[in-house]
mmCIF file of C-alpha atoms in Angstrom:
data_model
loop_
_atom_site.group_PDB
_atom_site.id
_atom_site.type_symbol
_atom_site.label_atom_id
_atom_site.label_comp_id
_atom_site.label_asym_id
_atom_site.label_seq_id
_atom_site.Cartn_x
_atom_site.Cartn_y
_atom_site.Cartn_z
ATOM 1 C CA UNK G 1 78.617 83.976 112.857
ATOM 2 C CA UNK G 2 80.237 87.374 113.131
ATOM 3 C CA UNK G 3 81.926 88.808 116.064
ATOM 4 C CA UNK G 4 80.614 91.842 118.009
ATOM 5 C CA UNK G 5 83.648 94.006 116.969
ATOM 6 C CA UNK G 6 83.056 93.267 113.237
ATOM 7 C CA UNK G 7 79.390 94.118 113.571
ATOM 8 C CA UNK G 8 79.990 97.265 115.598
ATOM 9 C CA UNK G 9 82.347 98.544 112.968
ATOM 10 C CA UNK G 10 79.828 97.624 110.333
ATOM 11 C CA UNK G 11 77.019 99.421 112.033
ATOM 12 C CA UNK G 12 79.195 102.549 112.477
ATOM 13 C CA UNK G 13 79.690 102.648 108.678
ATOM 14 C CA UNK G 14 76.201 102.015 107.804
ATOM 15 C CA UNK G 15 74.506 104.450 110.246
ATOM 16 C CA UNK G 16 74.837 107.584 108.346
ATOM 17 C CA UNK G 17 73.958 105.819 105.091
ATOM 18 C CA UNK G 18 70.735 104.668 106.673
ATOM 19 C CA UNK G 19 69.808 108.136 108.211
ATOM 20 C CA UNK G 20 70.596 109.668 104.955
ATOM 21 C CA UNK G 21 68.391 107.326 102.878
ATOM 22 C CA UNK G 22 65.496 107.705 105.109
ATOM 23 C CA UNK G 23 65.763 111.457 105.488
ATOM 24 C CA UNK G 24 66.036 111.931 101.810
ATOM 25 C CA UNK G 25 62.819 109.702 101.310
ATOM 26 C CA UNK G 26 60.675 111.080 104.199
ATOM 27 C CA UNK G 27 62.150 114.400 105.061
ATOM 28 C CA UNK G 28 61.681 114.406 108.834
ATOM 29 C CA UNK G 29 65.183 114.049 109.994
ATOM 30 C CA UNK G 30 64.242 113.940 113.636
ATOM 31 C CA UNK G 31 62.009 110.852 113.266
ATOM 32 C CA UNK G 32 64.170 109.219 110.818
ATOM 33 C CA UNK G 33 67.335 109.504 113.007
ATOM 34 C CA UNK G 34 65.334 108.007 115.930
ATOM 35 C CA UNK G 35 64.128 105.117 113.781
ATOM 36 C CA UNK G 36 67.676 104.286 112.692
ATOM 37 C CA UNK G 37 68.867 104.248 116.236
ATOM 38 C CA UNK G 38 66.294 101.631 117.028
ATOM 39 C CA UNK G 39 67.241 99.627 113.913
ATOM 40 C CA UNK G 40 70.874 99.782 115.013
ATOM 41 C CA UNK G 41 70.018 98.467 118.362
ATOM 42 C CA UNK G 42 67.919 95.770 116.848
ATOM 43 C CA UNK G 43 70.831 94.751 114.499
ATOM 44 C CA UNK G 44 73.249 94.548 117.393
ATOM 45 C CA UNK G 45 71.073 92.288 119.260
ATOM 46 C CA UNK G 46 70.004 90.193 116.260
ATOM 47 C CA UNK G 47 73.189 89.833 113.975
ATOM 48 C CA UNK G 48 75.529 88.193 116.412
ATOM 49 C CA UNK G 49 73.371 85.132 116.649
ATOM 50 C CA UNK G 50 71.672 85.255 113.079
ATOM 51 C CA UNK G 51 74.669 86.411 111.218
ATOM 52 C CA UNK G 52 75.021 89.521 109.080
ATOM 53 C CA UNK G 53 72.443 89.712 106.354
ATOM 54 C CA UNK G 54 73.294 89.656 102.748
ATOM 55 C CA UNK G 55 72.407 93.331 102.387
ATOM 56 C CA UNK G 56 73.069 94.742 105.763
ATOM 57 C CA UNK G 57 72.431 98.329 104.485
ATOM 58 C CA UNK G 58 69.087 97.335 102.983
ATOM 59 C CA UNK G 59 68.185 95.414 106.201
ATOM 60 C CA UNK G 60 68.837 98.424 108.326
ATOM 61 C CA UNK G 61 66.838 100.791 105.899
ATOM 62 C CA UNK G 62 63.902 98.428 105.842
ATOM 63 C CA UNK G 63 63.739 97.943 109.538
ATOM 64 C CA UNK G 64 64.226 101.731 110.255
ATOM 65 C CA UNK G 65 61.560 102.591 107.706
ATOM 66 C CA UNK G 66 59.072 100.303 109.480
ATOM 67 C CA UNK G 67 60.074 101.846 112.730
ATOM 68 C CA UNK G 68 59.770 105.328 111.409
ATOM 69 C CA UNK G 69 56.250 104.690 110.152
ATOM 70 C CA UNK G 70 55.342 103.291 113.620
ATOM 71 C CA UNK G 71 56.731 106.526 115.175
ATOM 72 C CA UNK G 72 54.988 108.732 112.768
ATOM 73 C CA UNK G 73 51.522 106.934 113.429
ATOM 74 C CA UNK G 74 52.085 107.128 117.197
ATOM 75 C CA UNK G 75 52.469 110.912 116.913
ATOM 76 C CA UNK G 76 48.964 112.425 117.339
ATOM 77 C CA UNK G 77 50.170 115.758 115.907
ATOM 78 C CA UNK G 78 51.098 114.123 112.723
ATOM 79 C CA UNK G 79 48.083 111.784 112.405
ATOM 80 C CA UNK G 80 45.967 114.014 110.420
ATOM 81 C CA UNK G 81 48.397 115.149 107.823
ATOM 82 C CA UNK G 82 47.922 114.518 104.069
ATOM 83 C CA UNK G 83 46.360 111.112 103.287
ATOM 84 C CA UNK G 84 49.011 110.189 100.853
ATOM 85 C CA UNK G 85 51.632 110.378 103.427
ATOM 86 C CA UNK G 86 49.561 108.965 106.173
ATOM 87 C CA UNK G 87 49.032 105.717 104.110
ATOM 88 C CA UNK G 88 52.636 104.963 103.720
ATOM 89 C CA UNK G 89 53.300 101.351 104.725
ATOM 90 C CA UNK G 90 56.178 98.913 104.603
ATOM 91 C CA UNK G 91 56.065 98.659 100.702
ATOM 92 C CA UNK G 92 57.118 102.431 100.680
ATOM 93 C CA UNK G 93 60.432 101.755 102.405
ATOM 94 C CA UNK G 94 63.220 103.366 100.276
ATOM 95 C CA UNK G 95 65.372 101.026 98.386
ATOM 96 C CA UNK G 96 69.070 101.153 99.135
ATOM 97 C CA UNK G 97 70.487 104.056 97.056
ATOM 98 C CA UNK G 98 73.874 104.072 95.485
ATOM 99 C CA UNK G 99 74.078 107.802 96.134
ATOM 100 C CA UNK G 100 76.274 108.379 99.157
ATOM 101 C CA UNK G 101 74.677 111.160 101.207
ATOM 102 C CA UNK G 102 76.983 111.094 104.108
ATOM 103 C CA UNK G 103 78.406 114.533 103.363
ATOM 104 C CA UNK G 104 74.941 116.110 103.242
ATOM 105 C CA UNK G 105 74.077 114.421 106.511
ATOM 106 C CA UNK G 106 77.208 115.644 108.211
ATOM 107 C CA UNK G 107 76.460 119.298 106.921
ATOM 108 C CA UNK G 108 72.964 119.023 108.223
ATOM 109 C CA UNK G 109 74.248 117.974 111.703
ATOM 110 C CA UNK G 110 76.634 121.049 111.618
ATOM 111 C CA UNK G 111 73.860 123.472 111.009
ATOM 112 C CA UNK G 112 74.876 126.939 112.071
ATOM 113 C CA UNK G 113 71.764 127.328 114.066
ATOM 114 C CA UNK G 114 73.170 124.768 116.570
ATOM 115 C CA UNK G 115 75.780 125.269 119.360
ATOM 116 C CA UNK G 116 79.175 123.576 118.778
ATOM 117 C CA UNK G 117 78.290 121.076 121.730
ATOM 118 C CA UNK G 118 74.980 120.338 119.982
ATOM 119 C CA UNK G 119 76.681 119.762 116.656
ATOM 120 C CA UNK G 120 79.187 117.465 118.287
ATOM 121 C CA UNK G 121 76.509 115.402 119.938
ATOM 122 C CA UNK G 122 74.284 115.236 116.887
ATOM 123 C CA UNK G 123 77.192 114.372 114.595
ATOM 124 C CA UNK G 124 78.387 111.473 116.896
ATOM 125 C CA UNK G 125 74.831 110.048 117.042
ATOM 126 C CA UNK G 126 73.600 110.405 113.365
ATOM 127 C CA UNK G 127 76.830 110.173 111.537
ATOM 128 C CA UNK G 128 78.957 108.235 114.024
ATOM 129 C CA UNK G 129 76.094 105.771 114.930
ATOM 130 C CA UNK G 130 76.933 106.169 118.717
ATOM 131 C CA UNK G 131 74.093 105.667 121.156
ATOM 132 C CA UNK G 132 73.081 108.463 123.489
ATOM 133 C CA UNK G 133 74.496 106.311 126.296
ATOM 134 C CA UNK G 134 77.848 105.949 124.570
ATOM 135 C CA UNK G 135 78.157 109.731 123.881
ATOM 136 C CA UNK G 136 77.191 110.511 127.505
ATOM 137 C CA UNK G 137 79.847 108.094 128.774
ATOM 138 C CA UNK G 138 82.493 109.651 126.526
ATOM 139 C CA UNK G 139 81.812 113.086 127.678
ATOM 140 C CA UNK G 140 81.106 112.093 131.352
ATOM 141 C CA UNK G 141 77.717 113.746 131.520
ATOM 142 C CA UNK G 142 74.353 112.150 132.263
ATOM 143 C CA UNK G 143 72.617 110.426 129.485
ATOM 144 C CA UNK G 144 69.668 112.689 129.939
ATOM 145 C CA UNK G 145 71.736 115.722 129.255
ATOM 146 C CA UNK G 146 72.993 114.275 125.924
ATOM 147 C CA UNK G 147 69.355 113.131 124.958
ATOM 148 C CA UNK G 148 68.251 116.792 125.743
ATOM 149 C CA UNK G 149 70.982 118.182 123.609
ATOM 150 C CA UNK G 150 70.083 116.096 120.667
ATOM 151 C CA UNK G 151 66.372 116.633 121.113
ATOM 152 C CA UNK G 152 66.930 120.495 121.032
ATOM 153 C CA UNK G 153 69.257 120.296 118.162
ATOM 154 C CA UNK G 154 66.696 118.440 115.955
ATOM 155 C CA UNK G 155 64.142 120.977 117.062
ATOM 156 C CA UNK G 156 66.360 123.894 116.108
ATOM 157 C CA UNK G 157 67.049 122.324 112.679
ATOM 158 C CA UNK G 158 63.308 122.055 112.148
ATOM 159 C CA UNK G 159 62.809 125.656 113.175
ATOM 160 C CA UNK G 160 65.564 126.940 111.054
ATOM 161 C CA UNK G 161 64.060 125.157 108.048
ATOM 162 C CA UNK G 162 66.757 122.757 107.688
ATOM 163 C CA UNK G 163 66.328 120.283 104.848
ATOM 164 C CA UNK G 164 68.225 117.211 103.649
ATOM 165 C CA UNK G 165 69.976 118.958 100.796
ATOM 166 C CA UNK G 166 73.514 120.116 100.063
ATOM 167 C CA UNK G 167 74.018 123.792 101.081
ATOM 168 C CA UNK G 168 74.282 126.103 98.050
ATOM 169 C CA UNK G 169 77.715 127.100 96.687
ATOM 170 C CA UNK G 170 77.786 130.168 98.782
ATOM 171 C CA UNK G 171 77.112 128.508 102.125
ATOM 172 C CA UNK G 172 79.057 125.161 101.443
ATOM 173 C CA UNK G 173 82.470 126.483 102.447
ATOM 174 C CA UNK G 174 81.354 127.904 105.848
ATOM 175 C CA UNK G 175 79.372 124.723 106.522
ATOM 176 C CA UNK G 176 82.498 122.610 105.798
ATOM 177 C CA UNK G 177 84.445 124.668 108.075
ATOM 178 C CA UNK G 178 81.964 123.920 110.879
ATOM 179 C CA UNK G 179 82.330 120.145 109.941
ATOM 180 C CA UNK G 180 86.031 120.251 110.297
ATOM 181 C CA UNK G 181 85.773 122.131 113.619
ATOM 182 C CA UNK G 182 83.319 119.453 115.104
ATOM 183 C CA UNK G 183 85.527 116.718 114.086
ATOM 184 C CA UNK G 184 88.569 118.427 115.678
ATOM 185 C CA UNK G 185 86.515 119.113 118.891
ATOM 186 C CA UNK G 186 85.622 115.364 119.059
ATOM 187 C CA UNK G 187 89.219 114.444 118.495
ATOM 188 C CA UNK G 188 90.671 116.801 120.944
ATOM 189 C CA UNK G 189 88.306 115.747 123.722
ATOM 190 C CA UNK G 190 89.415 112.094 123.075
ATOM 191 C CA UNK G 191 93.100 112.881 122.912
ATOM 192 C CA UNK G 192 93.167 115.044 125.969
ATOM 193 C CA UNK G 193 90.049 114.714 128.181
ATOM 194 C CA UNK G 194 89.171 117.996 129.650
ATOM 195 C CA UNK G 195 87.940 116.517 132.825
ATOM 196 C CA UNK G 196 87.566 113.264 134.690
ATOM 197 C CA UNK G 197 89.702 110.411 135.842
ATOM 198 C CA UNK G 198 91.079 109.269 132.387
ATOM 199 C CA UNK G 199 93.794 111.136 130.454
ATOM 200 C CA UNK G 200 92.391 109.944 127.075
ATOM 201 C CA UNK G 201 89.150 108.741 125.713
ATOM 202 C CA UNK G 202 90.184 106.295 123.037
ATOM 203 C CA UNK G 203 86.812 105.830 121.487
ATOM 204 C CA UNK G 204 86.186 109.432 120.804
ATOM 205 C CA UNK G 205 89.722 109.923 119.136
ATOM 206 C CA UNK G 206 89.180 106.854 117.084
ATOM 207 C CA UNK G 207 85.686 107.946 116.112
ATOM 208 C CA UNK G 208 87.055 111.298 115.069
ATOM 209 C CA UNK G 209 89.730 109.654 112.904
ATOM 210 C CA UNK G 210 87.184 107.386 111.286
ATOM 211 C CA UNK G 211 84.876 110.303 110.378
ATOM 212 C CA UNK G 212 87.851 112.450 109.071
ATOM 213 C CA UNK G 213 88.773 109.423 106.828
ATOM 214 C CA UNK G 214 85.166 109.345 105.632
ATOM 215 C CA UNK G 215 85.209 113.103 104.981
ATOM 216 C CA UNK G 216 88.383 112.977 103.009
ATOM 217 C CA UNK G 217 86.768 110.324 100.818
ATOM 218 C CA UNK G 218 83.815 112.727 100.196
ATOM 219 C CA UNK G 219 85.784 115.884 99.588
ATOM 220 C CA UNK G 220 89.239 114.716 98.536
ATOM 221 C CA UNK G 221 90.103 118.119 97.019
ATOM 222 C CA UNK G 222 89.878 119.942 100.414
ATOM 223 C CA UNK G 223 93.482 120.351 101.810
ATOM 224 C CA UNK G 224 92.280 121.295 105.283
ATOM 225 C CA UNK G 225 90.367 118.079 105.565
ATOM 226 C CA UNK G 226 93.524 116.136 104.582
ATOM 227 C CA UNK G 227 95.434 118.367 107.151
ATOM 228 C CA UNK G 228 92.975 117.678 109.835
ATOM 229 C CA UNK G 229 93.244 113.801 109.124
ATOM 230 C CA UNK G 230 97.035 114.033 109.260
ATOM 231 C CA UNK G 231 96.974 116.019 112.445
ATOM 232 C CA UNK G 232 94.859 113.439 114.179
ATOM 233 C CA UNK G 233 97.076 110.523 112.944
ATOM 234 C CA UNK G 234 100.396 112.270 114.025
ATOM 235 C CA UNK G 235 99.012 113.299 117.374
ATOM 236 C CA UNK G 236 97.233 109.941 118.200
ATOM 237 C CA UNK G 237 100.424 108.064 117.137
ATOM 238 C CA UNK G 238 102.010 109.265 120.393
ATOM 239 C CA UNK G 239 99.229 108.055 122.542
ATOM 240 C CA UNK G 240 100.856 104.688 123.633
ATOM 241 C CA UNK G 241 103.593 106.573 125.258
ATOM 242 C CA UNK G 242 101.713 109.509 126.938
ATOM 243 C CA UNK G 243 101.097 107.632 130.219
ATOM 244 C CA UNK G 244 102.674 105.076 132.389
ATOM 245 C CA UNK G 245 101.374 101.763 133.584
ATOM 246 C CA UNK G 246 99.937 103.517 136.570
ATOM 247 C CA UNK G 247 98.206 106.126 134.363
ATOM 248 C CA UNK G 248 100.555 108.869 135.092
ATOM 249 C CA UNK G 249 101.063 111.384 132.443
ATOM 250 C CA UNK G 250 104.469 111.531 130.551
ATOM 251 C CA UNK G 251 105.450 114.751 128.887
ATOM 252 C CA UNK G 252 106.519 114.695 125.261
ATOM 253 C CA UNK G 253 110.246 115.237 125.958
ATOM 254 C CA UNK G 254 110.255 112.144 128.325
ATOM 255 C CA UNK G 255 108.292 109.774 126.245
ATOM 256 C CA UNK G 256 109.632 106.386 124.944
ATOM 257 C CA UNK G 257 109.503 107.170 121.230
ATOM 258 C CA UNK G 258 109.903 103.479 120.390
ATOM 259 C CA UNK G 259 106.268 103.072 121.555
ATOM 260 C CA UNK G 260 104.909 105.513 118.982
ATOM 261 C CA UNK G 261 102.749 104.157 116.219
ATOM 262 C CA UNK G 262 105.218 104.322 113.340
ATOM 263 C CA UNK G 263 102.583 103.416 110.645
ATOM 264 C CA UNK G 264 100.354 106.390 111.717
ATOM 265 C CA UNK G 265 103.227 108.566 111.689
ATOM 266 C CA UNK G 266 104.277 107.451 108.170
ATOM 267 C CA UNK G 267 100.696 107.911 106.821
ATOM 268 C CA UNK G 268 100.257 111.310 108.525
ATOM 269 C CA UNK G 269 103.661 112.584 107.176
ATOM 270 C CA UNK G 270 102.676 111.347 103.675
ATOM 271 C CA UNK G 271 99.205 113.080 103.881
ATOM 272 C CA UNK G 272 100.520 116.495 105.009
ATOM 273 C CA UNK G 273 103.445 116.477 102.706
ATOM 274 C CA UNK G 274 101.293 115.925 99.669
ATOM 275 C CA UNK G 275 98.618 118.353 100.920
ATOM 276 C CA UNK G 276 101.166 121.159 101.468
ATOM 277 C CA UNK G 277 102.662 120.620 98.049
ATOM 278 C CA UNK G 278 99.391 120.629 96.155
ATOM 279 C CA UNK G 279 96.717 122.756 97.930
ATOM 280 C CA UNK G 280 96.540 126.117 99.640
ATOM 281 C CA UNK G 281 97.791 126.271 103.274
ATOM 282 C CA UNK G 282 95.341 126.394 106.085
ATOM 283 C CA UNK G 283 95.531 126.198 109.881
ATOM 284 C CA UNK G 284 94.940 122.365 110.238
ATOM 285 C CA UNK G 285 97.844 121.806 107.726
ATOM 286 C CA UNK G 286 100.092 123.937 109.708
ATOM 287 C CA UNK G 287 99.263 122.131 113.017
ATOM 288 C CA UNK G 288 99.854 118.819 111.257
ATOM 289 C CA UNK G 289 103.199 120.091 109.931
ATOM 290 C CA UNK G 290 104.148 120.969 113.571
ATOM 291 C CA UNK G 291 103.082 117.607 114.744
ATOM 292 C CA UNK G 292 105.135 115.956 111.973
ATOM 293 C CA UNK G 293 108.259 117.810 113.048
ATOM 294 C CA UNK G 294 107.982 116.467 116.573
ATOM 295 C CA UNK G 295 107.147 112.834 115.275
ATOM 296 C CA UNK G 296 109.992 112.641 112.886
ATOM 297 C CA UNK G 297 112.604 113.746 115.573
ATOM 298 C CA UNK G 298 114.591 110.576 116.703
ATOM 299 C CA UNK G 299 114.862 112.039 120.188
ATOM 300 C CA UNK G 300 113.505 115.106 122.003
ATOM 301 C CA UNK G 301 117.043 116.784 121.654
ATOM 302 C CA UNK G 302 116.840 116.271 117.867
ATOM 303 C CA UNK G 303 113.589 118.324 117.557
ATOM 304 C CA UNK G 304 113.970 121.300 115.136
ATOM 305 C CA UNK G 305 112.557 124.033 117.305
ATOM 306 C CA UNK G 306 113.393 126.792 114.811
ATOM 307 C CA UNK G 307 111.136 125.242 112.221
ATOM 308 C CA UNK G 308 108.397 124.756 114.838
ATOM 309 C CA UNK G 309 108.670 128.322 115.856
ATOM 310 C CA UNK G 310 108.513 129.453 112.150
ATOM 311 C CA UNK G 311 105.377 127.201 111.819
ATOM 312 C CA UNK G 312 103.751 128.860 114.820
ATOM 313 C CA UNK G 313 104.456 132.253 113.347
ATOM 314 C CA UNK G 314 102.467 131.147 110.229
ATOM 315 C CA UNK G 315 99.644 129.656 112.355
ATOM 316 C CA UNK G 316 99.244 132.881 114.394
ATOM 317 C CA UNK G 317 98.816 134.878 111.089
ATOM 318 C CA UNK G 318 96.322 132.187 109.725
ATOM 319 C CA UNK G 319 94.277 131.616 112.949
ATOM 320 C CA UNK G 320 95.430 133.458 116.031
ATOM 321 C CA UNK G 321 94.192 132.146 119.304
ATOM 322 C CA UNK G 322 95.151 131.685 123.002
ATOM 323 C CA UNK G 323 96.451 128.191 122.599
ATOM 324 C CA UNK G 324 98.439 129.140 119.578
ATOM 325 C CA UNK G 325 100.050 131.910 121.550
ATOM 326 C CA UNK G 326 100.910 129.595 124.415
ATOM 327 C CA UNK G 327 102.343 126.976 122.206
ATOM 328 C CA UNK G 328 104.366 129.460 120.306
ATOM 329 C CA UNK G 329 105.875 130.776 123.644
ATOM 330 C CA UNK G 330 106.926 127.153 124.497
ATOM 331 C CA UNK G 331 108.771 126.917 121.191
ATOM 332 C CA UNK G 332 110.273 130.494 121.667
ATOM 333 C CA UNK G 333 111.673 129.310 124.976
ATOM 334 C CA UNK G 334 113.633 126.512 123.078
ATOM 335 C CA UNK G 335 115.016 128.938 120.573
ATOM 336 C CA UNK G 336 115.632 132.170 122.484
ATOM 337 C CA UNK G 337 115.642 130.905 126.034
ATOM 338 C CA UNK G 338 113.135 130.970 129.033
ATOM 339 C CA UNK G 339 113.774 134.594 130.046
ATOM 340 C CA UNK G 340 112.645 136.013 126.618
ATOM 341 C CA UNK G 341 109.612 133.486 126.717
ATOM 342 C CA UNK G 342 108.660 134.533 130.272
ATOM 343 C CA UNK G 343 108.551 138.175 129.203
ATOM 344 C CA UNK G 344 106.403 137.204 126.313
ATOM 345 C CA UNK G 345 104.058 135.163 128.471
ATOM 346 C CA UNK G 346 103.441 137.858 130.988
ATOM 347 C CA UNK G 347 102.628 140.366 128.234
ATOM 348 C CA UNK G 348 99.732 138.076 127.187
ATOM 349 C CA UNK G 349 98.783 136.194 130.298
ATOM 350 C CA UNK G 350 95.870 138.446 131.109
ATOM 351 C CA UNK G 351 94.458 138.558 127.455
ATOM 352 C CA UNK G 352 91.297 137.022 126.228
ATOM 353 C CA UNK G 353 91.012 133.362 126.635
ATOM 354 C CA UNK G 354 94.083 133.068 128.779
ATOM 355 C CA UNK G 355 93.278 134.935 131.993
ATOM 356 C CA UNK G 356 92.970 132.313 134.826
ATOM 357 C CA UNK G 357 93.594 129.338 132.483
ATOM 358 C CA UNK G 358 95.658 126.580 134.096
ATOM 359 C CA UNK G 359 97.675 126.115 130.980
ATOM 360 C CA UNK G 360 99.131 129.558 131.546
ATOM 361 C CA UNK G 361 100.395 128.323 134.901
ATOM 362 C CA UNK G 362 101.738 125.200 133.425
ATOM 363 C CA UNK G 363 103.881 127.057 130.788
ATOM 364 C CA UNK G 364 104.930 129.613 133.394
ATOM 365 C CA UNK G 365 106.059 126.734 135.812
ATOM 366 C CA UNK G 366 108.173 125.091 133.031
ATOM 367 C CA UNK G 367 109.763 128.434 132.046
ATOM 368 C CA UNK G 368 110.537 129.489 135.714
ATOM 369 C CA UNK G 369 112.171 126.060 136.186
ATOM 370 C CA UNK G 370 114.251 126.351 132.954
ATOM 371 C CA UNK G 371 115.241 129.836 134.249
ATOM 372 C CA UNK G 372 116.358 128.410 137.496
ATOM 373 C CA UNK G 373 113.543 129.862 139.757
ATOM 374 C CA UNK G 374 112.521 126.667 141.438
ATOM 375 C CA UNK G 375 110.330 128.169 144.150
ATOM 376 C CA UNK G 376 108.256 130.269 141.745
ATOM 377 C CA UNK G 377 107.989 127.287 139.475
ATOM 378 C CA UNK G 378 106.700 125.177 142.355
ATOM 379 C CA UNK G 379 103.993 127.724 143.137
ATOM 380 C CA UNK G 380 102.983 127.905 139.506
ATOM 381 C CA UNK G 381 102.687 124.086 139.268
ATOM 382 C CA UNK G 382 100.495 124.137 142.387
ATOM 383 C CA UNK G 383 98.232 126.764 141.107
ATOM 384 C CA UNK G 384 97.858 124.886 137.829
ATOM 385 C CA UNK G 385 97.077 121.628 139.578
ATOM 386 C CA UNK G 386 94.298 123.422 141.560
ATOM 387 C CA UNK G 387 92.747 124.851 138.409
ATOM 388 C CA UNK G 388 92.590 121.752 136.098
ATOM 389 C CA UNK G 389 89.583 119.670 136.010
ATOM 390 C CA UNK G 390 91.528 116.575 134.646
ATOM 391 C CA UNK G 391 92.476 114.184 137.471
ATOM 392 C CA UNK G 392 95.510 112.665 135.560
ATOM 393 C CA UNK G 393 96.871 116.196 134.796
ATOM 394 C CA UNK G 394 96.273 117.266 138.446
ATOM 395 C CA UNK G 395 98.274 114.242 139.734
ATOM 396 C CA UNK G 396 101.151 115.093 137.167
ATOM 397 C CA UNK G 397 101.286 118.693 138.278
ATOM 398 C CA UNK G 398 101.148 118.019 141.869
ATOM 399 C CA UNK G 399 103.978 115.624 141.423
ATOM 400 C CA UNK G 400 106.044 118.351 139.637
ATOM 401 C CA UNK G 401 105.553 120.664 142.567
ATOM 402 C CA UNK G 402 106.454 118.116 145.025
ATOM 403 C CA UNK G 403 109.575 117.230 143.051
ATOM 404 C CA UNK G 404 110.791 120.809 143.248
ATOM 405 C CA UNK G 405 109.885 120.954 146.950
ATOM 406 C CA UNK G 406 112.002 117.882 147.595
ATOM 407 C CA UNK G 407 114.951 119.462 145.609
ATOM 408 C CA UNK G 408 115.190 122.569 147.783
#
């Protein structure tokens, strides 16, 4: 008898293979994905007692094929299609294929006709094997909302003429860019929850890492995929030290580095070192290099801020953005002092993507405190606490404001 954890991990691995096999055989991605979801549910209920079948992949494909035919026959709009298709029965179920279509499936889910939120939801369900309820819990939204996003995403793919085939050579690079972005969005939401009572959503971060590993196996020549995986590992390695027993956030400089995952750091450093030496440099690789500098420093005081500032200069040239700008200002303060950094902050604070963002107030508060203006720092912490949607961050920022008030 197999345990639920082993079965869950196996189903996560097999889900995209089953969806891919059915979609390649039948063509209708929406029905095939629904059928696989039902087969996964059946397996999760049957296998713990009956045991994992000799061919779990074949079992899933067979059960899903059977269910897909039932769904097809129940759809009155499809009932009068070509007789050859309408007569499909269980004998027509596709045999397990040795072809790994996972990359094709990921690219289908990241169709440019979809919004980023729809791409994320569809990828988590079709490729990650998560149920609609699991995705809804992870993103703290009603299950009906996720179900609607997934349904609309499938309809958009149909309307856009999306087929189960690899994009042509001209489109493939841009589609792969979308895939990387979707996995990064999933990880970011898992590592630093944008709202709610929890600081992290471990299951999302873990799923993003798993999918990034899979993507690396599918496109090992892509340096940015390697950089993305390294970035995830190096960032997630610090998770055990990011909060205290009471859930309170602990900033990087104050973390107990003995709690960091040394195996993940070693793997991440090895990945990014090899990638930088052997492939052209991209934004995820630079971000991973920055994370590696932080992770390899024995103490916060040992951090090589000059190197980090130089890497942010590179990142701003490759992929400028508001968060890159803010993070570079933090590094600038460590190199040239808080007064110089504050001047830089005020010059960009009202720019696109930064105006009114609570992270601007967080950076301003830290810089003001470093510069010795405790009253202004306290006000900035208070403003940031009011603007954030994350309960743990709000508590942390309120505590910082209270600390400065008590020190007066």
